GROMACS .gro file of C-alpha atoms in nm:
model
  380
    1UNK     CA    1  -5.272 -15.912   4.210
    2UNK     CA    2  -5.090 -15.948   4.543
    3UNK     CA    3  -4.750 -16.011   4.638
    4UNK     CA    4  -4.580 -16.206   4.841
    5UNK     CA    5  -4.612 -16.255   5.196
    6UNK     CA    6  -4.450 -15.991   5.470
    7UNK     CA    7  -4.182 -16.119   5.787
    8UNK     CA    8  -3.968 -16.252   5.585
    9UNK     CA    9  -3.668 -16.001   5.685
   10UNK     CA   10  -3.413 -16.055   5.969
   11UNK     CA   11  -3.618 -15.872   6.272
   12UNK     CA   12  -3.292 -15.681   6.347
   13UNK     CA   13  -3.266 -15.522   5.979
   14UNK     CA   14  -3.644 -15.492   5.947
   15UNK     CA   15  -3.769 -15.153   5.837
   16UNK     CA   16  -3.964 -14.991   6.081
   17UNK     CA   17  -4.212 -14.834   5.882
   18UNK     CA   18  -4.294 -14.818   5.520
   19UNK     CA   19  -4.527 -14.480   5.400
   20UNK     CA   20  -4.699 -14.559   5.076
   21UNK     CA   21  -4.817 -14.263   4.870
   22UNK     CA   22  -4.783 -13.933   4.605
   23UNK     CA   23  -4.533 -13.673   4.701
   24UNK     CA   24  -4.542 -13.365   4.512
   25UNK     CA   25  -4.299 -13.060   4.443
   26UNK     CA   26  -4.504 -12.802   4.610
   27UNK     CA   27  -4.457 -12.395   4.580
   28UNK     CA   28  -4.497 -12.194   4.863
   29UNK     CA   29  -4.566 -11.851   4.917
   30UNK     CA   30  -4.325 -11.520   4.942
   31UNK     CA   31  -4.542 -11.344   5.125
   32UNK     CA   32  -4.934 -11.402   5.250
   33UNK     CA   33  -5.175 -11.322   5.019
   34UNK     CA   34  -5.389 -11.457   4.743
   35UNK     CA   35  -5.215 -11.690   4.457
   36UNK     CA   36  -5.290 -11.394   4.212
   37UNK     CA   37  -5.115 -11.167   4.407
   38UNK     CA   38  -4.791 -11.346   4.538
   39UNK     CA   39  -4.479 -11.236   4.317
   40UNK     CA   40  -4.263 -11.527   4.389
   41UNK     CA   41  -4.244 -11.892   4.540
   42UNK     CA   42  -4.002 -12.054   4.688
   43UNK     CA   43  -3.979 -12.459   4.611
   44UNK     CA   44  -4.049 -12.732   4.882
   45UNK     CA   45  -4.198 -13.090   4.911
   46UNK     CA   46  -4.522 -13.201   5.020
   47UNK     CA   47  -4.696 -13.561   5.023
   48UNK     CA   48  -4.868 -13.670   5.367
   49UNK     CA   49  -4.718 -14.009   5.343
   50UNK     CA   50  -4.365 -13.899   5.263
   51UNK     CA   51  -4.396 -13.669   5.548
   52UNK     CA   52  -4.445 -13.924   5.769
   53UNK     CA   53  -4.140 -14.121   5.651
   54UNK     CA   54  -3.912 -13.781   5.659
   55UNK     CA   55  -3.990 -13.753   6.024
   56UNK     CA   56  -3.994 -14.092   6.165
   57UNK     CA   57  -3.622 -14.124   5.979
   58UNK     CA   58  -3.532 -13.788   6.098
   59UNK     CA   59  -3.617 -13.929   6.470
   60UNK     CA   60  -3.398 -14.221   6.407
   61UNK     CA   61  -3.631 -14.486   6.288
   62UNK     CA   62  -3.562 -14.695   5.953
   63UNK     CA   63  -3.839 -14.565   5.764
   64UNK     CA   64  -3.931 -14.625   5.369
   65UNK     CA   65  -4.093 -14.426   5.107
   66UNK     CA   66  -4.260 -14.619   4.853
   67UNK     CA   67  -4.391 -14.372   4.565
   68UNK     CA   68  -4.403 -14.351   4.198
   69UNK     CA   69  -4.290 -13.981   4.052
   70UNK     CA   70  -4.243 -13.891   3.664
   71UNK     CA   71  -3.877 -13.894   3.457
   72UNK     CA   72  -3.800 -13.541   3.540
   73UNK     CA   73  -3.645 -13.258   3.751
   74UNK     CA   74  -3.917 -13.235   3.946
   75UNK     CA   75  -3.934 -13.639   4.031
   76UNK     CA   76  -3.556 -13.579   4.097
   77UNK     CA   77  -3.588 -13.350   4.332
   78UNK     CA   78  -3.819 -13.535   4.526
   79UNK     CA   79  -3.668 -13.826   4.550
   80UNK     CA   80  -3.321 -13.670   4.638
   81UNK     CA   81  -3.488 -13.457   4.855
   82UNK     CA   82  -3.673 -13.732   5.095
   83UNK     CA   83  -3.388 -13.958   5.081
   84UNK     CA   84  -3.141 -13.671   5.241
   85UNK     CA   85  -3.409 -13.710   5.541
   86UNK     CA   86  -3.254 -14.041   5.588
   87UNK     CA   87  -3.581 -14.222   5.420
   88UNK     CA   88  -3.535 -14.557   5.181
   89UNK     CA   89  -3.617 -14.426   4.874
   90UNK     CA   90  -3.525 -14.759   4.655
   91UNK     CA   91  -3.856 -14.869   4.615
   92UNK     CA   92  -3.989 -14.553   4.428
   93UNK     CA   93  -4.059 -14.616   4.039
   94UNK     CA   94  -4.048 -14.385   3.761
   95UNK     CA   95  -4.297 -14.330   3.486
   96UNK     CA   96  -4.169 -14.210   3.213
   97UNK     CA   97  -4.500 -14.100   3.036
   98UNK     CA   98  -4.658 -13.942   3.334
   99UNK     CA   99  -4.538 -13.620   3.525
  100UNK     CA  100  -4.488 -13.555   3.906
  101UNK     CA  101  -4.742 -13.374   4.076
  102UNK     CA  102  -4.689 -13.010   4.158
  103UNK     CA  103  -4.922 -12.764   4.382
  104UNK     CA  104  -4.917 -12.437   4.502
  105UNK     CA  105  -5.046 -12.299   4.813
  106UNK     CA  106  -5.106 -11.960   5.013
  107UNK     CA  107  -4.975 -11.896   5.295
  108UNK     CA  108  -5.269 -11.928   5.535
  109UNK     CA  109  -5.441 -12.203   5.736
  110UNK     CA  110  -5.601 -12.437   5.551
  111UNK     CA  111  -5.910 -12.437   5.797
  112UNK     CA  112  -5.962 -12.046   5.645
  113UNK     CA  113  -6.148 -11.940   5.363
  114UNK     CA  114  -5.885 -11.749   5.275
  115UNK     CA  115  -5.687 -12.082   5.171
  116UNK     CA  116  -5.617 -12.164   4.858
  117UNK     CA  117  -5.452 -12.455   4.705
  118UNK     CA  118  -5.387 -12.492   4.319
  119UNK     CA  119  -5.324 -12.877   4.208
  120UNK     CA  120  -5.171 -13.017   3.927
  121UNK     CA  121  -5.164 -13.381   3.994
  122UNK     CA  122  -5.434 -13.536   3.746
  123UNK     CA  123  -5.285 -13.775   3.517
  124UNK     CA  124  -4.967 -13.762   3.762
  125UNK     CA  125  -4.711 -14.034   3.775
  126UNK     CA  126  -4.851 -14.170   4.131
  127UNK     CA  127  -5.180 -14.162   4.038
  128UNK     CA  128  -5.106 -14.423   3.821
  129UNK     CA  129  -5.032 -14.673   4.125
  130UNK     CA  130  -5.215 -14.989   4.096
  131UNK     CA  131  -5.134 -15.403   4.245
  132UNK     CA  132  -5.005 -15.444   3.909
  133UNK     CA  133  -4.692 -15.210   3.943
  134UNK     CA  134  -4.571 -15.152   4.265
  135UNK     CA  135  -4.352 -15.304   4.463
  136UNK     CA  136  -4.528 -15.571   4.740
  137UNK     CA  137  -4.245 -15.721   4.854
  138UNK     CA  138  -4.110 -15.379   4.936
  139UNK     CA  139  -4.434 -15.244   5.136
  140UNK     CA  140  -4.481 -15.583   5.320
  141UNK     CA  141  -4.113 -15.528   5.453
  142UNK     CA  142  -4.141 -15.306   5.686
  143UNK     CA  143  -4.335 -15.354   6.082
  144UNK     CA  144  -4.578 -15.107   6.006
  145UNK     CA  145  -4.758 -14.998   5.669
  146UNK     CA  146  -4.838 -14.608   5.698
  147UNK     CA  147  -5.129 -14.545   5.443
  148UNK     CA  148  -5.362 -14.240   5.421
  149UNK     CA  149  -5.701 -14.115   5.229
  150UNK     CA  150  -5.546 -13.914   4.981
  151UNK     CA  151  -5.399 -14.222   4.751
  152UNK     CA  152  -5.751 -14.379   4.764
  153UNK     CA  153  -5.855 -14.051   4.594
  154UNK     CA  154  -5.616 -14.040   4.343
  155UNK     CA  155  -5.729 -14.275   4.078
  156UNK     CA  156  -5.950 -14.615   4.094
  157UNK     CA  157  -5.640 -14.779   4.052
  158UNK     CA  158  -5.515 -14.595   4.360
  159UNK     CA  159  -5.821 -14.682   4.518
  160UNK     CA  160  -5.804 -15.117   4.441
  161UNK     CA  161  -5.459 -15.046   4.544
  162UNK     CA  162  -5.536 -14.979   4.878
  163UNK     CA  163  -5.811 -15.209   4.930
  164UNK     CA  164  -5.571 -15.474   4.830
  165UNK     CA  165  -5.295 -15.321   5.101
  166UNK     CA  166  -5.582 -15.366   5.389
  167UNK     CA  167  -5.753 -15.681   5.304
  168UNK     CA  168  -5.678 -15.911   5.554
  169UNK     CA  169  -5.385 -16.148   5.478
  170UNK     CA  170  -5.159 -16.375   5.681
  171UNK     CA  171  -4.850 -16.240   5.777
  172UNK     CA  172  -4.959 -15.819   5.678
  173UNK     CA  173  -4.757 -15.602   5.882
  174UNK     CA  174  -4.960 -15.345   6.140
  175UNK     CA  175  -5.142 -15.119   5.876
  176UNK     CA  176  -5.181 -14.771   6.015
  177UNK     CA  177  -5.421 -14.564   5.783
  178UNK     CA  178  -5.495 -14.176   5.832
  179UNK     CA  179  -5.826 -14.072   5.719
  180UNK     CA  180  -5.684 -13.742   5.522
  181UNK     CA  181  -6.041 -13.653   5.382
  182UNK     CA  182  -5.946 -13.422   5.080
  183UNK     CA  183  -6.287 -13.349   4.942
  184UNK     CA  184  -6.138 -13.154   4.650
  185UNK     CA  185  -5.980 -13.449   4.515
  186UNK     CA  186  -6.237 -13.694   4.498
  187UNK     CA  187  -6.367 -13.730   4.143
  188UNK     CA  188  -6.745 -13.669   4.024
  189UNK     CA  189  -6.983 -13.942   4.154
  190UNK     CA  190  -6.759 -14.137   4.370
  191UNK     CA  191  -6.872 -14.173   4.782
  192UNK     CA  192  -6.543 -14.043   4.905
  193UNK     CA  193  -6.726 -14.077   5.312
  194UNK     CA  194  -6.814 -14.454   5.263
  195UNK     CA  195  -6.451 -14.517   5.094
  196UNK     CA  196  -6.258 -14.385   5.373
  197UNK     CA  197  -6.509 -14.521   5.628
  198UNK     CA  198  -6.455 -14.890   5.468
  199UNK     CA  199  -6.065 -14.849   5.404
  200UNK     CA  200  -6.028 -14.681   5.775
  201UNK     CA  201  -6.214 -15.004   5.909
  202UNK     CA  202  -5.970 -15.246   5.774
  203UNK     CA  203  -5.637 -15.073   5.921
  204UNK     CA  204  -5.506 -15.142   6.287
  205UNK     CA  205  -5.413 -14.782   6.397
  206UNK     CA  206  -5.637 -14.489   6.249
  207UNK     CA  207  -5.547 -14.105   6.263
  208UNK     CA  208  -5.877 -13.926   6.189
  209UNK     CA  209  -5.972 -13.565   6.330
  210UNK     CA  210  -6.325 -13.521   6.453
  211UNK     CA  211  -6.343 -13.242   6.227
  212UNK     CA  212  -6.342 -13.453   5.923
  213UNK     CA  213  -6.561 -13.702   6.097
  214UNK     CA  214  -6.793 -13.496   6.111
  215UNK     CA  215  -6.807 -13.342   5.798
  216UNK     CA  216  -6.732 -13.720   5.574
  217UNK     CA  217  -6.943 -13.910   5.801
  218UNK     CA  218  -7.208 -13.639   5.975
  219UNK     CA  219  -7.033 -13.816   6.369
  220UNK     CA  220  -6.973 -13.596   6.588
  221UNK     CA  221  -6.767 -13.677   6.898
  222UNK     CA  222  -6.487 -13.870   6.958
  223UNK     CA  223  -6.712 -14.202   7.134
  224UNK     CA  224  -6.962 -14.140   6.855
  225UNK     CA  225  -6.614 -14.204   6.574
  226UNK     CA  226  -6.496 -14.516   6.761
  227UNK     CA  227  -6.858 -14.680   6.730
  228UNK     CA  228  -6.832 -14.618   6.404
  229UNK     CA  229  -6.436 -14.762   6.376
  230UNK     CA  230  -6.503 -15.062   6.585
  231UNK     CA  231  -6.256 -15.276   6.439
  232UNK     CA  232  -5.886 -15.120   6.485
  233UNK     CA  233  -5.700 -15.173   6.762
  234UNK     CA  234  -5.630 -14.781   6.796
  235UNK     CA  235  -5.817 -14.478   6.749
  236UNK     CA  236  -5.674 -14.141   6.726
  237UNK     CA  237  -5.946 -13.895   6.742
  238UNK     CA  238  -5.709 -13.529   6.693
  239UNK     CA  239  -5.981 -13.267   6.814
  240UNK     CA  240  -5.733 -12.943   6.731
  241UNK     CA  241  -5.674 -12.713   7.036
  242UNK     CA  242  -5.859 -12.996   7.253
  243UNK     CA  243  -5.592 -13.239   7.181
  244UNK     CA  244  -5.634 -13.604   7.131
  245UNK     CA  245  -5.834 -13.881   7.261
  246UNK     CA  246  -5.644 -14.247   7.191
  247UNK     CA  247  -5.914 -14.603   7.244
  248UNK     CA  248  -5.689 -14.852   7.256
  249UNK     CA  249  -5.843 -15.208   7.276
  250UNK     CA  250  -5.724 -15.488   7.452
  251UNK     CA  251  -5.521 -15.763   7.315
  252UNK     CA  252  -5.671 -15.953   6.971
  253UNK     CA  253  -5.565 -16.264   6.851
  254UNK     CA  254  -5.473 -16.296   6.465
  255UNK     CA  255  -5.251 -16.120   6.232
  256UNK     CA  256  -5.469 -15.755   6.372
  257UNK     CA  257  -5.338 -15.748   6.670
  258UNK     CA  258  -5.140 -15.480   6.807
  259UNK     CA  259  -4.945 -15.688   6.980
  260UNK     CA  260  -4.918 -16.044   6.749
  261UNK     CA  261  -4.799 -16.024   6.440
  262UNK     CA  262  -4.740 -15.723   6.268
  263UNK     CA  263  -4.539 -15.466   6.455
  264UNK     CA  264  -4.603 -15.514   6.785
  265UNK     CA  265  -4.384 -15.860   6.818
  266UNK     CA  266  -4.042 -15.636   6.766
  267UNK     CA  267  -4.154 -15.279   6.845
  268UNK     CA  268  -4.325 -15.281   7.176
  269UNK     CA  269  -4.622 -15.159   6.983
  270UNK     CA  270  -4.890 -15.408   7.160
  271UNK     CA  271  -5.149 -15.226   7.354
  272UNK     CA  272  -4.969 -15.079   7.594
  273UNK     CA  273  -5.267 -14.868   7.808
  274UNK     CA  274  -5.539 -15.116   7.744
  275UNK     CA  275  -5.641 -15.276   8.010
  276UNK     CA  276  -5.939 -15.498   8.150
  277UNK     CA  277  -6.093 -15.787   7.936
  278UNK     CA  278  -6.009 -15.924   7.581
  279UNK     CA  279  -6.096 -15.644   7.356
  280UNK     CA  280  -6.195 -15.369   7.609
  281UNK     CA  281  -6.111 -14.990   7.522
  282UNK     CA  282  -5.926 -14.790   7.750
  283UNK     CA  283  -5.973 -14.432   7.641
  284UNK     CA  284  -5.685 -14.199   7.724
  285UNK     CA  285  -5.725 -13.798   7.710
  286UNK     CA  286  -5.394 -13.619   7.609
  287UNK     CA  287  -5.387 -13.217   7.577
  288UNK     CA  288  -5.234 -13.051   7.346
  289UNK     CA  289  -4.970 -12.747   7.387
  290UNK     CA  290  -4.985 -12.405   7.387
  291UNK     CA  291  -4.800 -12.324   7.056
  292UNK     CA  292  -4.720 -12.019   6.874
  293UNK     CA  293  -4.804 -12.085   6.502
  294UNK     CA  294  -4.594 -12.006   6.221
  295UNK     CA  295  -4.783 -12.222   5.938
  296UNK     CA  296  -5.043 -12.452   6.019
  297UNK     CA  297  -4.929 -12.689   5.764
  298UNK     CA  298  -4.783 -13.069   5.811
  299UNK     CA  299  -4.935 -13.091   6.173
  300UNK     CA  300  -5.142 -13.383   6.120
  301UNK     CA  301  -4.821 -13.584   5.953
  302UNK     CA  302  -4.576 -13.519   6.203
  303UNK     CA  303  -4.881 -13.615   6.535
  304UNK     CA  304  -4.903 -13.923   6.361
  305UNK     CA  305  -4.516 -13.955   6.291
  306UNK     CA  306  -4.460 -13.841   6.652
  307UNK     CA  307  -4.698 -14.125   6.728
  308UNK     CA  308  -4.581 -14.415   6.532
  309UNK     CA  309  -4.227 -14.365   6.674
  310UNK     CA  310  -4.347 -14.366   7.038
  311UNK     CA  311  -4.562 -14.695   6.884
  312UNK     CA  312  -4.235 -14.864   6.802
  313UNK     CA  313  -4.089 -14.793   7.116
  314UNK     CA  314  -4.358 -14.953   7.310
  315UNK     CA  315  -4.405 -14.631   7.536
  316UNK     CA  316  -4.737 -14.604   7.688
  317UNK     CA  317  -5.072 -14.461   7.538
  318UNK     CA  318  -5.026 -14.136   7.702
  319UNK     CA  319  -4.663 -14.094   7.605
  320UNK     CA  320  -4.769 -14.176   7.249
  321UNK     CA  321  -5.008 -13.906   7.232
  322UNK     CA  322  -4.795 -13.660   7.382
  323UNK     CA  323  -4.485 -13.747   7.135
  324UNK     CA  324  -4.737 -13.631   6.823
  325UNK     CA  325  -4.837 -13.361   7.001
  326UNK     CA  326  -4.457 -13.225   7.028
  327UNK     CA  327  -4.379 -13.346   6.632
  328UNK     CA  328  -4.636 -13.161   6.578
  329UNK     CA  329  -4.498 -12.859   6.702
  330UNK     CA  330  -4.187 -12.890   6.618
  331UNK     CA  331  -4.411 -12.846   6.226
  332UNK     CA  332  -4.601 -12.555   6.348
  333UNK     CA  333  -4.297 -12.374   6.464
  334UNK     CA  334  -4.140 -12.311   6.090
  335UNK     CA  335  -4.336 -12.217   5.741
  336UNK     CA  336  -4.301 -12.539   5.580
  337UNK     CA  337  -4.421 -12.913   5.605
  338UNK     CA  338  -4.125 -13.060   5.758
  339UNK     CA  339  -3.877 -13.006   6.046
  340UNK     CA  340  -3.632 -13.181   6.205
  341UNK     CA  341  -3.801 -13.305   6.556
  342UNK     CA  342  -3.644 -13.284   6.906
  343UNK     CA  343  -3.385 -13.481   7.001
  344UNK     CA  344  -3.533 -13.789   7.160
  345UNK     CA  345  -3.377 -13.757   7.482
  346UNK     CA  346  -3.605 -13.376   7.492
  347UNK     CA  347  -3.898 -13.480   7.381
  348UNK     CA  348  -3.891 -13.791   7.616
  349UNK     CA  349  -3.812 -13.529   7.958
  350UNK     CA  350  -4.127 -13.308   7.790
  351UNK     CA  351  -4.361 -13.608   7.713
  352UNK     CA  352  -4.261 -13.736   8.123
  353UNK     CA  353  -4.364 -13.365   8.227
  354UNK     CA  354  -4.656 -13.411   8.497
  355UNK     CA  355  -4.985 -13.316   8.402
  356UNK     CA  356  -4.944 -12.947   8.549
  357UNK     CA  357  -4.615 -12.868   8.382
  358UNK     CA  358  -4.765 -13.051   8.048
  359UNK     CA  359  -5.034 -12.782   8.069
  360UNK     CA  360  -4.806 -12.486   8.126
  361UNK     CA  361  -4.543 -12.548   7.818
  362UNK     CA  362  -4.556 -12.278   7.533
  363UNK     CA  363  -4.394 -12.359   7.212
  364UNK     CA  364  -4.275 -12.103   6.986
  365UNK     CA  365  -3.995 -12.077   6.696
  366UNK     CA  366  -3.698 -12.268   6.793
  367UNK     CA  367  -3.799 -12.453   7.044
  368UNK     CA  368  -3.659 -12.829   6.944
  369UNK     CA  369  -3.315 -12.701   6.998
  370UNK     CA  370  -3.123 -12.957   7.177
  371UNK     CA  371  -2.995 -12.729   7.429
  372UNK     CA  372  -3.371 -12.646   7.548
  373UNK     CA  373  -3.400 -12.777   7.860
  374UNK     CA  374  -3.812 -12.839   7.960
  375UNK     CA  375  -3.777 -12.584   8.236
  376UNK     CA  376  -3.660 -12.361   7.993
  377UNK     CA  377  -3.929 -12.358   7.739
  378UNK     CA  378  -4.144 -12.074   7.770
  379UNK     CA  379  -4.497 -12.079   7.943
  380UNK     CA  380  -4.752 -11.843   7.942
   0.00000   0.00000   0.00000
């Protein structure tokens, strides 16, 4: 059922992080308005996990994409597409009797009523991911292991698949897991809440917004979600306009520690921020910007991209927080789900902004240009 054990490649060729899940070709909109009323689409991709790898690569990490997408134009294009990102794409299998997941979607937020999203991923090439027939070897390779919610709801197959991936085991790299509650996918009968409440309590490093807390779980409140997450090392709690609260616990022996075994030996990514006694949280507050919205779409994959690569650089809790706040906006700032992010050397002079000149940025359209200066970004 399992494969072979991870840290077995040279630490100075070592992927950085490996994204497991289903990408999709997805359609978006000409023009805002329903699905029945929108003359014309124009073609993009979309897959939380692939996000993830597309922008860690695009900020110069070694990321992976490990996927499985049908024999067609459609599974070409995605693959093609991810890989131009700068992404390792050789791990992705393809099914020949299965198609790649498409979807189309409207141009508004997805928080509205007014959003509408039209799937066609049942039966889908990914969906068909099981221990059986992907790749272990490949997805224990990298320092980190980005997972999410959605593959668990894809198929039971999916599902063993990713209880498998977070079962403890000597030598697993740092799993980081985002929560990704998609109600819509979850098929008749099954406890989606409990799933991604047991699957979130195995990782290291969780993304989950109190938002879907509260409406998976019924916890509201970002102490009231780490009770209920005691075991990770790190807890993201992304509370929206609010910004972010981070617990980060003190240092753990064993293979779940952020800073033994796992990523944190090479990348820095030990918990930097916690303080006090074995196992104590520190609990950092990070706002987030003033930003001027284009699409509301990818935000939650690029915060935790933005995250991850201040992770591997072993920059402080704060600074972690602060670097998925600004991938974040760098995805806000244009229609679809992915970007290229600010040059590092920017976003590390905005993330080192005092708290009073972190307070006063404004973000709008074209503000990752490498020529931006911080004192040049607009405030309100």
């Amino acid at each position: 059922m399992s494969g072979p054990a991870a840290g077995t490649a040279d630490a100075a060729t070592r992927t950085d992080v490996v994204c497991l899940g289903e990408s999709m070709v997805t359609f978006l909109p000409s023009q805002p308005g329903r699905l029945a009323d929108v003359p014309s689409f124009g073609r993009g991709i979309g897959g939380a996990e692939s996000n993830v790898a597309c922008a860690l690569a695009a900020a110069g990490h070694r990321a992976a994409w490990v996927g499985r997408v049908g024999a067609d134009g459609f599974g070409d294009h995605l693959v093609e597409t991810i890989a131009s990102y700068g992404v390792d794409t050789s791990a992705v299998r393809r099914d020949p009797a299965r198609p790649t997941g498409i979807y189309f979607r409207t141009a508004t937020d997805r928080g509205t009523d007014t959003h509408e999203v039209a799937y066609y991923r049942a039966g889908s090439a990914a969906s068909a991911m099981s221990p059986s027939n992907v790749p272990y070897e490949e997805l224990f390779a990298g320092r980190v292991l980005h997972l999410s919610g959605i593959t668990a709801a894809l198929s039971a197959d999916c599902l063993a698949l990713l209880r498998d991936l977070t079962a403890a085991r000597p030598g697993r790299p740092l799993v980081s897991f985002d929560v990704n509650h998609r109600p819509r996918l979850w098929r008749d009968g099954e406890a989606d809440a409990s799933v991604l409440l047991e699957l979130a309590r195995r990782a290291d490093l969780v993304f989950v917004g109190e938002d879907e807390a509260e409406e998976a779980w019924g916890i509201v409140g970002a102490e009231a979600i780490r009770a209920a997450l005691p075991e990770p090392a790190v807890v993201v709690v992304k509370r929206g306009s609010a910004g972010a609260t981070v617990f980060a616990s003190g240092l753990r022996p064993g293979p779940r520690s952020f800073a033994a075994g796992g990523a944190g030996d090479a990348a820095g990514a030990g918990s930097a921020g916690a303080g006090g006694a074995e196992g104590a949280d520190t609990v950092t507050l990070v706002p987030a910007l003033h930003v001027d919205v284009v699409a509301a779409v990818g935000a939650g994959d690029a915060f935790a991209a933005g995250f991850l690569s201040a992770t591997l650089r072993g920059l402080p809790v704060r600074e972690r927080a602060r670097h998925g706040h600004l991938m974040a906006a760098a995805v806000l700032t244009v229609p679809g789900d992915l970007t290229d992010p600010p040059a590092r050397d920017h976003a590390d002079r905005l993330a080192a902004l005092d708290d009073d000149a972190w307070g006063r940025l404004r973000l709008g359209p074209g503000w990752t240009a490498a020529d931006r200066a911080p004192e040049e970004v607009r405030t309100p």
